[in-house]
Structures are given as C-alpha cells and as structure tokens.
CSV table of C-alpha atoms and ligand atoms in Angstrom, one decimal:
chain,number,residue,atom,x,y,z
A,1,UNK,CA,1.0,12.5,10.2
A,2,UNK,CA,2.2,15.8,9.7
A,3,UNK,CA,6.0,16.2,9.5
A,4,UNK,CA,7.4,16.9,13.0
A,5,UNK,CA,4.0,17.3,14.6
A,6,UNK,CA,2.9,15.3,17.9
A,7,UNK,CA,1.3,12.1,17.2
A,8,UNK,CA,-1.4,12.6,19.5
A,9,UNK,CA,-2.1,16.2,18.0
A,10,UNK,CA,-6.0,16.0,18.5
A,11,UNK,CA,-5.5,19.1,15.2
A,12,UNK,CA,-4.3,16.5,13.0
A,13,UNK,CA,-6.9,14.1,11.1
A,14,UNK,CA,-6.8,10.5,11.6
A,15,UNK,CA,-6.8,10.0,7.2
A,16,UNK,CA,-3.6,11.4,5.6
A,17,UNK,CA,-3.7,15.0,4.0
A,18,UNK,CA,-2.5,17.0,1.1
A,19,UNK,CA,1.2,17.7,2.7
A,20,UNK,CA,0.1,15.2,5.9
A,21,UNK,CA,1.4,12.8,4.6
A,22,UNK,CA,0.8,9.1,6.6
A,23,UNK,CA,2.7,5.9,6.8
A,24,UNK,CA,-0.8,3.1,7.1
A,25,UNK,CA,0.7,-0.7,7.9
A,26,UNK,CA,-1.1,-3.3,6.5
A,27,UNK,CA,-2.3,-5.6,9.0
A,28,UNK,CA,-2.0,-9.2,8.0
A,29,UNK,CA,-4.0,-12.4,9.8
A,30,UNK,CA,-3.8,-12.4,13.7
A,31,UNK,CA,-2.1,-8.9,14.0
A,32,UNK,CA,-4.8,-7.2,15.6
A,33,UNK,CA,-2.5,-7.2,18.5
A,34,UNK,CA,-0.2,-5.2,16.9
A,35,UNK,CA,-3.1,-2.1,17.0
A,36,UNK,CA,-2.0,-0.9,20.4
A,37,UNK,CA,1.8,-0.5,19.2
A,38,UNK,CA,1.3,1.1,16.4
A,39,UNK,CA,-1.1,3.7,17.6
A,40,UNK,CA,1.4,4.3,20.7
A,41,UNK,CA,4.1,4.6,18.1
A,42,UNK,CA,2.2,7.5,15.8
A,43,UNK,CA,-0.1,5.5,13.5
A,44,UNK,CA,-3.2,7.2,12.9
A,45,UNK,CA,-4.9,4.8,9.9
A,46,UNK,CA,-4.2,1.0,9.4
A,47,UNK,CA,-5.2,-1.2,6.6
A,48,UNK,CA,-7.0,-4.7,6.7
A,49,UNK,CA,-7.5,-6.7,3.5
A,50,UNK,CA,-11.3,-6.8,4.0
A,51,UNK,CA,-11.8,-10.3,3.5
A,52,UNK,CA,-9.7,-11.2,6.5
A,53,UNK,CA,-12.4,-10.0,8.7
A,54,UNK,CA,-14.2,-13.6,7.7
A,55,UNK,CA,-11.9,-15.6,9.7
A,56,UNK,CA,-10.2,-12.4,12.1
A,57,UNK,CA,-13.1,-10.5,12.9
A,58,UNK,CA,-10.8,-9.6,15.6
A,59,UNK,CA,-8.8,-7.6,13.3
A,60,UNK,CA,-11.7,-5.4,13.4
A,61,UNK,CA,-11.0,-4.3,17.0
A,62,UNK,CA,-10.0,-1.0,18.2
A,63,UNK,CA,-7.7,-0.5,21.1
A,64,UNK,CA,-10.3,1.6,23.8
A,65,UNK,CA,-10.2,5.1,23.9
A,66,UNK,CA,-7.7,5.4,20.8
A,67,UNK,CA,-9.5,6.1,17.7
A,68,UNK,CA,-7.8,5.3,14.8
A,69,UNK,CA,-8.5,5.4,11.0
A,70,UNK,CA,-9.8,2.3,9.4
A,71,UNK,CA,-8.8,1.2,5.5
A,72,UNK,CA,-10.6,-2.0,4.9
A,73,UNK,CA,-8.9,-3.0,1.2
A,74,UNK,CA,-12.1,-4.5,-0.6
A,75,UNK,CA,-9.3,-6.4,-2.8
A,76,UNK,CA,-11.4,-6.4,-5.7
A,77,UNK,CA,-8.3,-7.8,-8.1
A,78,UNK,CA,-9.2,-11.3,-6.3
A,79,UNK,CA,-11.8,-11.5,-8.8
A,80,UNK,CA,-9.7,-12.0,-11.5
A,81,UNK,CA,-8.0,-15.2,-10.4
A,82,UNK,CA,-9.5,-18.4,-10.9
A,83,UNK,CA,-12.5,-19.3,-8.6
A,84,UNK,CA,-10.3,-21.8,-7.0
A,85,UNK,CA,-7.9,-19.8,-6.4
A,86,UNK,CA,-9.8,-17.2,-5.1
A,87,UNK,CA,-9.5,-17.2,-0.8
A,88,UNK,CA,-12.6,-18.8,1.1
A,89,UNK,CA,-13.3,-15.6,2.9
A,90,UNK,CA,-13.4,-13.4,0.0
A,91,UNK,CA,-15.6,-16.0,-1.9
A,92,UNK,CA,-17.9,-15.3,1.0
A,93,UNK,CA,-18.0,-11.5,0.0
A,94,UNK,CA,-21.5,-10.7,-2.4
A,95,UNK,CA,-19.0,-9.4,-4.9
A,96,UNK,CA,-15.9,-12.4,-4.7
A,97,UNK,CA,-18.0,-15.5,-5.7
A,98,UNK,CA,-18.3,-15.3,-9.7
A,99,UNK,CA,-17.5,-18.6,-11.0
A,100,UNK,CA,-15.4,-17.1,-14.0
A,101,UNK,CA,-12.6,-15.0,-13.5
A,102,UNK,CA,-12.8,-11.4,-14.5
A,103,UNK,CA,-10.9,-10.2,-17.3
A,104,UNK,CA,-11.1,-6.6,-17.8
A,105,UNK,CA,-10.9,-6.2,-21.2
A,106,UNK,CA,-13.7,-9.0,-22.2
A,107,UNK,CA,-15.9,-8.6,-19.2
A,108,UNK,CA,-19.6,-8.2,-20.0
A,109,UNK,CA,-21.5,-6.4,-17.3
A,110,UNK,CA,-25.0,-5.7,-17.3
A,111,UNK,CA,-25.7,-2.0,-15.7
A,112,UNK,CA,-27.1,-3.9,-12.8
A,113,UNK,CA,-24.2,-5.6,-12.5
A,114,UNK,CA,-21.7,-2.6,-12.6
A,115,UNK,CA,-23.6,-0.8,-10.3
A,116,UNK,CA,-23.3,-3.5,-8.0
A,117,UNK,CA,-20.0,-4.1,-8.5
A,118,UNK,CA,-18.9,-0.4,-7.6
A,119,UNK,CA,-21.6,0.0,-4.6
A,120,UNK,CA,-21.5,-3.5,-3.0
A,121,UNK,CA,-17.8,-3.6,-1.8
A,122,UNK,CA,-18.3,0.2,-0.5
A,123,UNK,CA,-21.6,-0.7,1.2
A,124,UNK,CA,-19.1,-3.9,2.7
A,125,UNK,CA,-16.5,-1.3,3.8
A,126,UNK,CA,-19.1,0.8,5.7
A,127,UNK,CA,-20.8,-1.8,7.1
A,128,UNK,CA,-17.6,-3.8,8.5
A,129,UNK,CA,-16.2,0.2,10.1
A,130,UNK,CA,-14.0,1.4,7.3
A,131,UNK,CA,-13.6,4.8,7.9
A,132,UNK,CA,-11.5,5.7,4.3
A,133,UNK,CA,-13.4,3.5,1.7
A,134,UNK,CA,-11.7,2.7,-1.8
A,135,UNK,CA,-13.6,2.5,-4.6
A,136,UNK,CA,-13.7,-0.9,-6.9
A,137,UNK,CA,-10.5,-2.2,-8.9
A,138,UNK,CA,-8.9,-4.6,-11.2
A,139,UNK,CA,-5.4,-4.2,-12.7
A,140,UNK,CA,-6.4,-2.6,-16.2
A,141,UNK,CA,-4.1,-1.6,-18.8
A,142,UNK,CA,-3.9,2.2,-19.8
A,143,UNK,CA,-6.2,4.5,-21.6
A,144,UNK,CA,-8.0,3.9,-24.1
A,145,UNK,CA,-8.3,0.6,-23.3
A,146,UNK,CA,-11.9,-1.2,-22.4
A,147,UNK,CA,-10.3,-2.5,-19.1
A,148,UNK,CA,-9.3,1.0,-18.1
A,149,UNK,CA,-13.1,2.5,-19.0
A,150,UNK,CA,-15.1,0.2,-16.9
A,151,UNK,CA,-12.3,0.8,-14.4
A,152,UNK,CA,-13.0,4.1,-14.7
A,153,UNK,CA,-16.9,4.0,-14.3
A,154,UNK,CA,-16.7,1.8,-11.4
A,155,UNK,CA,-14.5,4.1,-9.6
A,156,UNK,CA,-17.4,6.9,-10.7
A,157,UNK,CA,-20.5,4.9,-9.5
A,158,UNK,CA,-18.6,4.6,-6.5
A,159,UNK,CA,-18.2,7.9,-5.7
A,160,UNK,CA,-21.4,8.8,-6.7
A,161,UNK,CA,-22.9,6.1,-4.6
A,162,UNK,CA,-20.6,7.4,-1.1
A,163,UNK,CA,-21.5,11.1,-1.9
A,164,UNK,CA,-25.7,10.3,-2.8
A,165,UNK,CA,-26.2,7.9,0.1
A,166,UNK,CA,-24.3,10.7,2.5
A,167,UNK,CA,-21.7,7.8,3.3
A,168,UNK,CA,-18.9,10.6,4.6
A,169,UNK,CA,-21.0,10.9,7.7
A,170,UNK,CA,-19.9,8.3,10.4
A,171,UNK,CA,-22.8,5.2,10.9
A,172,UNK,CA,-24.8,5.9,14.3
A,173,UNK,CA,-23.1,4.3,16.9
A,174,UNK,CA,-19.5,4.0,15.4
A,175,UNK,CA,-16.7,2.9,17.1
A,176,UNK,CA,-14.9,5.9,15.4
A,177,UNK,CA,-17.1,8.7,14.6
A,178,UNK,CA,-14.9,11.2,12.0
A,179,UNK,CA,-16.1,12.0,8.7
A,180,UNK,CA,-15.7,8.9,6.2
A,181,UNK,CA,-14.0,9.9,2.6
A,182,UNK,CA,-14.0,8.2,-0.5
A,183,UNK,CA,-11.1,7.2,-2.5
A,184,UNK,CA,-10.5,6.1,-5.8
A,185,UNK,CA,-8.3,3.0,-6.4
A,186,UNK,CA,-6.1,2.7,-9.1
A,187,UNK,CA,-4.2,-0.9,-9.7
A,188,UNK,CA,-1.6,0.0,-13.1
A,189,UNK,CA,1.1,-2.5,-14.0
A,190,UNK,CA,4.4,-0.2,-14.3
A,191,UNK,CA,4.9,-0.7,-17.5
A,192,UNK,CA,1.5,1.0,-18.8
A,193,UNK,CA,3.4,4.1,-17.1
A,194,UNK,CA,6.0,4.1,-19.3
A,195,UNK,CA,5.5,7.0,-21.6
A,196,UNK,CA,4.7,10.4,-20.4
A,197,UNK,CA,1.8,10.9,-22.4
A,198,UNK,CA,0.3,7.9,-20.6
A,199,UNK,CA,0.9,9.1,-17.1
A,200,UNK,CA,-0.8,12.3,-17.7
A,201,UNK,CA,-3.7,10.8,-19.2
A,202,UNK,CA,-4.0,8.5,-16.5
A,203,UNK,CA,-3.3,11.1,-13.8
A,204,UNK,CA,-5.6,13.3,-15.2
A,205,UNK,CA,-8.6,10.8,-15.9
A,206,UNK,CA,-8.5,9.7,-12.2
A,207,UNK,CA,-8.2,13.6,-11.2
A,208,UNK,CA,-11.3,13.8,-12.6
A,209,UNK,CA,-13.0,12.0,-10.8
A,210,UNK,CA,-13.4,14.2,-7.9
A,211,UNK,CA,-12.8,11.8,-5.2
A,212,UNK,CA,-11.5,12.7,-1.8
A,213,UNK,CA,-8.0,11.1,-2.3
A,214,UNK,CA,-6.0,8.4,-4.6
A,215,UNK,CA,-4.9,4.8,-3.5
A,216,UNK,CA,-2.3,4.0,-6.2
A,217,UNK,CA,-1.8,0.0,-7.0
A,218,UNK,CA,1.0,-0.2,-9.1
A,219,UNK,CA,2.4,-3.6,-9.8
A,220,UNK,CA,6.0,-4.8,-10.5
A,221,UNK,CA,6.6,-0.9,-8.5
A,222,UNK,CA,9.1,-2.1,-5.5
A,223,UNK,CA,12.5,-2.0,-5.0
A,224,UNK,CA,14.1,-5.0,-7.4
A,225,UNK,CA,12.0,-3.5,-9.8
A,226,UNK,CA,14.3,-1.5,-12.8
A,227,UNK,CA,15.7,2.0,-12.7
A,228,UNK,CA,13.5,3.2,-15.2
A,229,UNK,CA,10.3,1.6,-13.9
A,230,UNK,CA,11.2,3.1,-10.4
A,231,UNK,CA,11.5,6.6,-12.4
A,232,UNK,CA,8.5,6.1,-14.2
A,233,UNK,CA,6.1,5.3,-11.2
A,234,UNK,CA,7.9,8.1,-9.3
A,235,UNK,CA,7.0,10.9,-12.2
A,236,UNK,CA,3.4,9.1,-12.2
A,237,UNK,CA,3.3,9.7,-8.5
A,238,UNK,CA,4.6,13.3,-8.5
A,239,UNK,CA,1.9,14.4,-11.2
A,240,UNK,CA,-1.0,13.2,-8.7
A,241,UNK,CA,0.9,14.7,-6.0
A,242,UNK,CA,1.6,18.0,-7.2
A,243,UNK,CA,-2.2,18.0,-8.4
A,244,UNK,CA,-2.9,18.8,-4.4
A,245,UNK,CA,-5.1,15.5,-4.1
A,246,UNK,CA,-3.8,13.0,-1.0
A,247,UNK,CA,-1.8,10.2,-2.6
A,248,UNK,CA,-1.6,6.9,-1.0
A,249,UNK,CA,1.2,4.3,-2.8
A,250,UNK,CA,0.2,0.9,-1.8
A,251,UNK,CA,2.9,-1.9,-1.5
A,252,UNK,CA,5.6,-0.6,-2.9
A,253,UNK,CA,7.9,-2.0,-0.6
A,254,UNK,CA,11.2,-0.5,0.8
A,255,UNK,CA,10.2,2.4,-1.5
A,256,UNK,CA,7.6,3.8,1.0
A,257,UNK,CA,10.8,5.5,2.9
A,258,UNK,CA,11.3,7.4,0.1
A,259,UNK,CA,7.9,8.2,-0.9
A,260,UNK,CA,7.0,9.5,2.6
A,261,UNK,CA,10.1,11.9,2.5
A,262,UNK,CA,8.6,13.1,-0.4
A,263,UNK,CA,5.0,14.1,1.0
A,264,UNK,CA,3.7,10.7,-0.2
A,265,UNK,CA,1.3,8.6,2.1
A,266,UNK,CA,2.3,4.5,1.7
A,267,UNK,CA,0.6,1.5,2.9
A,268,UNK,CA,3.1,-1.6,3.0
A,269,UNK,CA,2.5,-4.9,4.9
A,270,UNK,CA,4.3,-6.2,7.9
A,271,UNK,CA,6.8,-8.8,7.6
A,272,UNK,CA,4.7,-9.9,4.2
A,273,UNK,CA,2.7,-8.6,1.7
A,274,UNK,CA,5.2,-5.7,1.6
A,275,UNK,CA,4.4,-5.4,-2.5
A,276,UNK,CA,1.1,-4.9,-4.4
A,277,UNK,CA,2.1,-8.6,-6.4
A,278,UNK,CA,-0.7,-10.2,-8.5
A,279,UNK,CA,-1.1,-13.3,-8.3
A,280,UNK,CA,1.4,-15.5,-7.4
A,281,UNK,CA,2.3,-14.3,-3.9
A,282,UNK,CA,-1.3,-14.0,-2.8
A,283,UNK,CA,-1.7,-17.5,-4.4
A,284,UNK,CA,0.5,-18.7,-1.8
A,285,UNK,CA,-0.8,-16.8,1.0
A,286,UNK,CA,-4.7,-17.3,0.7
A,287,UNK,CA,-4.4,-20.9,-0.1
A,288,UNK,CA,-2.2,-22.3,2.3
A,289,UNK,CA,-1.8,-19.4,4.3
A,290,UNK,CA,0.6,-20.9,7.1
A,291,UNK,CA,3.1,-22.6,5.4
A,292,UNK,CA,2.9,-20.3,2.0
A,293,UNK,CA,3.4,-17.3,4.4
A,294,UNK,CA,6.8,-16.1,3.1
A,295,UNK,CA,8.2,-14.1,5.9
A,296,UNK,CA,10.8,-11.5,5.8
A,297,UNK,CA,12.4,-9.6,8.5
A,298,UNK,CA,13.5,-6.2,7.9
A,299,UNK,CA,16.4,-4.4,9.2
A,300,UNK,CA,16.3,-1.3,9.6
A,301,UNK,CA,20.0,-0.5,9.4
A,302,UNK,CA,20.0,-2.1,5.8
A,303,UNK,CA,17.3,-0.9,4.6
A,304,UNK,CA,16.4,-4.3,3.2
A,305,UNK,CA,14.4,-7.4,4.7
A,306,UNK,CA,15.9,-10.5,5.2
A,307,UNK,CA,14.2,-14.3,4.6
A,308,UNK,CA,13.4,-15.6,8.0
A,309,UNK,CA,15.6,-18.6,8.1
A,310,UNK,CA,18.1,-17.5,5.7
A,311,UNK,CA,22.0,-17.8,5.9
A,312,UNK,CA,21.6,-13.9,4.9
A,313,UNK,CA,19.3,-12.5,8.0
A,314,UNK,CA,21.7,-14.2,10.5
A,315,UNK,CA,24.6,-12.5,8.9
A,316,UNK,CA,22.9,-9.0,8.8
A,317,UNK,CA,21.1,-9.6,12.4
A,318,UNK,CA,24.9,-10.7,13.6
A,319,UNK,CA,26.8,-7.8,12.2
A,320,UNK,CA,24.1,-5.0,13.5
A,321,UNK,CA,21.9,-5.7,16.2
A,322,UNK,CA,18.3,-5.2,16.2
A,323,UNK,CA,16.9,-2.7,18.7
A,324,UNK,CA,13.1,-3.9,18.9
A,325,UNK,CA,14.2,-5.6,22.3
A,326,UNK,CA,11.5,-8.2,21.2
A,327,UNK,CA,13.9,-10.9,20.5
A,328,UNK,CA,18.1,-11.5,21.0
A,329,UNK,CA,19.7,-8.9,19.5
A,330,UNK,CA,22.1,-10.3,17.5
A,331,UNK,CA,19.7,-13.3,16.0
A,332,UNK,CA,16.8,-12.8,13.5
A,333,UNK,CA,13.2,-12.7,14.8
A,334,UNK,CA,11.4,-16.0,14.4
A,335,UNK,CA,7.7,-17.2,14.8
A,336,UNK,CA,5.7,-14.7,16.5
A,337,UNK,CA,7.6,-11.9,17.2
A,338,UNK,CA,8.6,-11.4,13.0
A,339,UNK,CA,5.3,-9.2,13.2
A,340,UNK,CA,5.9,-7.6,16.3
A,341,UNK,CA,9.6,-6.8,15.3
A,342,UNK,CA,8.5,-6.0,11.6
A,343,UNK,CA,5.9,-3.1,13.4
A,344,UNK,CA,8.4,-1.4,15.5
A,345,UNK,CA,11.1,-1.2,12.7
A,346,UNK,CA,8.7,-0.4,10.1
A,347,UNK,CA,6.8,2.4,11.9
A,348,UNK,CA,9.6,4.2,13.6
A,349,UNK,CA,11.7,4.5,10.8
A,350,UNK,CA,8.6,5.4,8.8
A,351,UNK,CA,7.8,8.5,10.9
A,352,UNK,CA,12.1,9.1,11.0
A,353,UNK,CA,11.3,9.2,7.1
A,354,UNK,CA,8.1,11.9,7.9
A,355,UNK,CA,10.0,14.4,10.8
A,356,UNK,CA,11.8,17.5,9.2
A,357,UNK,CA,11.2,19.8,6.1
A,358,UNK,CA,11.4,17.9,2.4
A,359,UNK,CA,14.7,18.2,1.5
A,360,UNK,CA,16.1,17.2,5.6
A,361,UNK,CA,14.1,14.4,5.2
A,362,UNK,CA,15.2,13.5,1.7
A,363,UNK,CA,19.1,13.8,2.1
A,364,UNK,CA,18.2,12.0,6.1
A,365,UNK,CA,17.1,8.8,4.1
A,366,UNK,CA,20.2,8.8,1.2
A,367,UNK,CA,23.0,9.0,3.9
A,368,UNK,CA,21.0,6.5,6.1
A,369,UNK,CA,21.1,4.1,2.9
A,370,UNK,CA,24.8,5.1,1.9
A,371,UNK,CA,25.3,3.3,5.7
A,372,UNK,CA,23.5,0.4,4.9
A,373,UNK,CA,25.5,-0.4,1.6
A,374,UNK,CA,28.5,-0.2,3.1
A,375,UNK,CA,27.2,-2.6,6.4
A,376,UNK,CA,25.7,-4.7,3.6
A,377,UNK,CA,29.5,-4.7,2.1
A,378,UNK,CA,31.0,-5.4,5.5
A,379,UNK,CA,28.1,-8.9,6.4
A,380,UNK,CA,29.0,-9.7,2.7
A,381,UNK,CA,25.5,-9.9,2.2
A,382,UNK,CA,24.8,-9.7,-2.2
A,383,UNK,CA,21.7,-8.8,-2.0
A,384,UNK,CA,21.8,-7.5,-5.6
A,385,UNK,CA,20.5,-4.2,-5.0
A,386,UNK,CA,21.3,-1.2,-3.1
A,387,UNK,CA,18.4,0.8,-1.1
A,388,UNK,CA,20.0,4.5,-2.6
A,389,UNK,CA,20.3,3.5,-5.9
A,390,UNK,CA,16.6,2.5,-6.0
A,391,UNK,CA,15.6,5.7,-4.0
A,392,UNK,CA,17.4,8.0,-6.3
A,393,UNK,CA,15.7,6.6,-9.1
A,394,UNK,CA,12.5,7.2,-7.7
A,395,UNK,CA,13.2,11.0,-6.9
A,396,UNK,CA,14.4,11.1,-10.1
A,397,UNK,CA,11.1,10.5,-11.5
A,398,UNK,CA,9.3,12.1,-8.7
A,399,UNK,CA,11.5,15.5,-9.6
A,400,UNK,CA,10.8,14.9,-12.9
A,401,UNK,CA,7.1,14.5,-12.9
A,402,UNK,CA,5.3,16.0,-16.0
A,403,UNK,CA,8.5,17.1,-17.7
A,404,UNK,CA,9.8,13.6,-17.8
A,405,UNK,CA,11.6,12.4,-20.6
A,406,UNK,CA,12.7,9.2,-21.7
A,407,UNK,CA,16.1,7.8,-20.3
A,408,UNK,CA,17.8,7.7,-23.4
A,409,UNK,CA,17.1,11.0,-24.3
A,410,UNK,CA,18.0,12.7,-21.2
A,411,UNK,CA,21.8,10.8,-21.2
A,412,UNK,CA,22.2,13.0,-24.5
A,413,UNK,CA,22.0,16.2,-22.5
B,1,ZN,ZN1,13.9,-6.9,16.2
C-alpha cells in the first residue's frame, strides 16, 4: 500500500510496487477466516503456503466482492528434506514427491526434468488462483557455486515459461481478474551475504533476470539473529531496492516493521511461521501440525511476541493491555483467538510502519521501540534482545547498501 494512501484506493494495485511498498500476512491452516479482517484492515495481497490448499482448500476463498492479491508460496525448499519429512500435502504436489532429497549442489537433472521443475509449480500457482507467482527455489549457496546456477536457471525457465505461455493475463473466469506477474524467488542463508562483493553479485545476477519483482528468502535473517548479519541482509536488501525492482522480504520476523518503513514489502506469518527457518521449525509444523504448532503472541507495545503459555506473555499482557478487544485485556490470547489477535496487531501496526514520508516513518518505529525497552525493563521481561537495537542494525546496512564495509573496518573511522 502506498504510504498514507486509502486502502480502498481503486488507483492503487493489489501487488506491492516500486515505492508501494505492502505488508502480505502469511496465512497459516484454518485462517481463511482471517481474509475478511485483513482486507477491512488495508491488506491488499496474502500469502498461502501452496500446499495447504490439499487439506484447506478453503484457504483458497475470497471474501465476495473484495478482490484481493493471491501469493500461493510453491515452497519448493520442501524438497530438500527427507521424503519423510516432507508434509503429505506437498508430497501430493507433481513436483514434492521425489524419493531422495534434493541437494543443490549434487543434484543431477535431466533438461526435462529442470524444465519441469521451474514450469510445474508455476503452472500449480495458476491453476490453484495465484495472482503473483514465484518462480522455483532451494536454499543455495552464493555465486559461483552449482547450487546457485541451477537456482538461477530455474528461476529463468520460469520466467520464460510465465511470459511465453502469456501467464500475466488473468485465467477466464478468475475470481480476481488483474494482471498476474512473475517473481523471482531467492532463498540465501545470511551468511553467503557476508561480503560485499557477494551481495552485488547476487543482487545483480537475480536483476538480471528481468522478472516483474523479487521475493527474498533469507535464512537465519530475523531479529535474534547478530548485528552484523542484520546489517548484512539489510545492505543486500537496499542494493535490490534501490535497483527500482519491488522487493518482497519474506519471514524475517519483527524486522518487517523496519523494512516496511524503509519502502520494503514483507511477508511474515501470523502467530507462527513468523521466520523463513529451514528445517526444523517446519519439521514440527508439517508433521504433527497441532501439537508442534509453536504459537507466539505478539505485543504490539513490545515489539516482541510472547510464547503462548509462558510466565513471560502473562507478564507483558499484565503490564500493557492488549487492544484487539478479542480476548481480556490484561491476559494473553489463547486457542483460537492467537490468530485473530496476531492479525489485528500485526496488520495495524504494519500499515502504522507504511503511513508518512521515509524518514517520519523511520524515526515513528525507533521511538515506538525505545518505549517498548523500557516497558520490557518495567514487566522485567529478559527477553535478550531489544527491537531498536536490531532495527538500527538493519538501517545501518540498508543505508549502507553497495558502499558497505566490513564492521571492523568501519570502527577504525
Ligand atoms: Zn489481543
């Protein structure tokens, strides 16, 4: 959504844009009846791993009269956990049921193979009403590396296959019937961003590509992860950015705030699958998916989520009551309403984060988390971290971008 503009501006498109910059929830299982909150609340795109739709073809509804964007994540990265391992609803999927895992820099693929590796999942997407289709991924290493070419090539067939079979117009008869786009999905662990000269050649090989946005993966990228790998991600981020290309950041949990004050789209999960975490997390969630559901509720006024169940979240919830008037005030959500609490916090202080110019927006979100330390200080809550320590890290690198230099360089200065 634009910055300040109208939700229901019919001027605005439903798919983020170069300095449109969108928040996209994740929907998890069963939260298809979240659809009719979020769009009354500003949402214009969600998110649906597309695998879910197996079990929840539900979550394939869309609320009448309300057209909204449609990301169906092919999860692709599945494929490289054990067979076993691997969800029955994406082992359904003609490109989730390969006995062996995939391992990207050993894989042996046939061109018949590749090409239907990059076309099938897209073809899927289509099919199931995706209206911003992502292209193919694993998480590969940088490049230079095998992992990272057919990475590379898949993302290329993809495209090639959207733009040939005339994909970006909308099916006959769609539910939703705006131009489809095409973008290319990019999973990175953050430490094959370390060095500037691998950011820019990873920028620039995926800039090439010509697709119709980015949808950035980045693993270990949240906001526990390390100064310097926040900085790093953040210059990474800035250099797609500031190429003019739409930039999506995909679960990089409570450091979507800051990304969307910075002209960033992010994609983040409600109440779980907040991070882009491979594979333990999912592990738990696809294979026992109610009781290895790990949920968290967040707090707005913290800027931090909060175990349900833990000694912490009845502290914070005590000290600062919640406003989502879907629960008591001063208790933490439980059961059902974690989701329905996680979508009102989430989105309205996501589109707080996207009202104002840049820089309002910016120094909005470090004196809203220079509150929450010290109401984190006052609910004696050690929570090990605080929210504007990890955002300035990330502007850091964001600010930084191209020019960035190593952290032990620049503290010579
Ligand atoms: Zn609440």
């Amino acid at each position: 959504m634009q910055a300040g503009s109208e939700p229901d501006d019919p001027k605005l498109s439903l798919h983020p844009q170069p300095g449109e910059p969108q928040f996209l929830p994740r929907l998890s299982h069963g939260q298809q009846a979240l659809i009719p909150l979020l769009a009354d609340r500003g949402v214009r795109s969600v998110v649906a791993p597309l695998y879910y739709l197996h079990h929840n073809p539900e979550l394939s509804l869309l609320p009448v009269g309300r057209p909204l964007g449609r990301v169906l994540d092919p999860c692709t990265q599945l494929r490289q956990k054990p067979w076993n391992e691997r969800a029955e609803g994406f082992r359904q999927l003609p490109f989730g049921n390969d006995p062996l895992p995939y391992t990207p820099d050993t894989a042996r693929l046939s061109d018949t193979e590749l090409f239907d590796l990059a076309t099938m999942p897209i073809d899927a997407q289509r099919a199931a009403g995706g209206t911003l289709m992502l292209t193919s991924f694993h998480l590969a290493a940088g490049i230079g590396t095998r992992g990272r070419d057919i990475e590379l090539l898949l993302a290329q067939v993809g495209i090639e296959h959207f733009r040939n079979q005339a994909m970006f117009e909308a099916p006959p008869f769609a539910a939703v019937d705006i131009p489809r786009e095409i973008y290319a999905c990019l999973a990175v662990d953050v430490r094959d961003l370390a060095s500037p000269r691998a950011r820019r050649e990873l920028a620039d090989a995926y800039l090439g590509l010509g697709a119709d946005g980015l949808w950035v993966k980045i693993a270990n990228f949240h906001e526990r992860a390390p100064k310097r790998a926040i900085r790093d991600a953040g210059a990474f981020l800035s250099i797609l950015r500031d190429s003019g290309i739409t930039v999506v950041s995909c679960g990089p949990g409570q450091l979507h705030l800051a990304l969307l004050t910075d002209d960033i789209s992010a994609s983040i999960g409600l109440g779980e699958s907040e991070r882009f975490v491979i594979p333990t997390t999912w592990r738990n969630n696809t294979d026992n998916r109610r009781k290895g559901r790990t949920r968290m509720a967040y707090h707005s006024k913290f800027h931090a989520s909060f175990r349900v169940g833990s000694r912490e979240a009845a502290r914070a919830f005590k000290l600062a009551g919640c406003s989502c008037s879907q629960h008591a005030s001063a208790e933490p959500p439980t059961g059902l309403v974690v989701a329905r609490h996680a979508a009102i916090l989430r989105t309205d202080q996501a589109m707080e984060a996207l009202s104002g110019e840049r820089e309002e927006r910016r120094e909005w979100l470090l004196a809203s988390s220079a509150v929450a330390s010290w109401a984190a200080a006052d609910a004696e809550i050690a929570n090990g971290y605080t929210s504007g320590s990890c955002y300035e890290a990330l502007f850091n690198g964001l600010d930084a971008g191209d020019d960035d230099v190593a952290i032990g360089e620049q503290t010579q200065l």
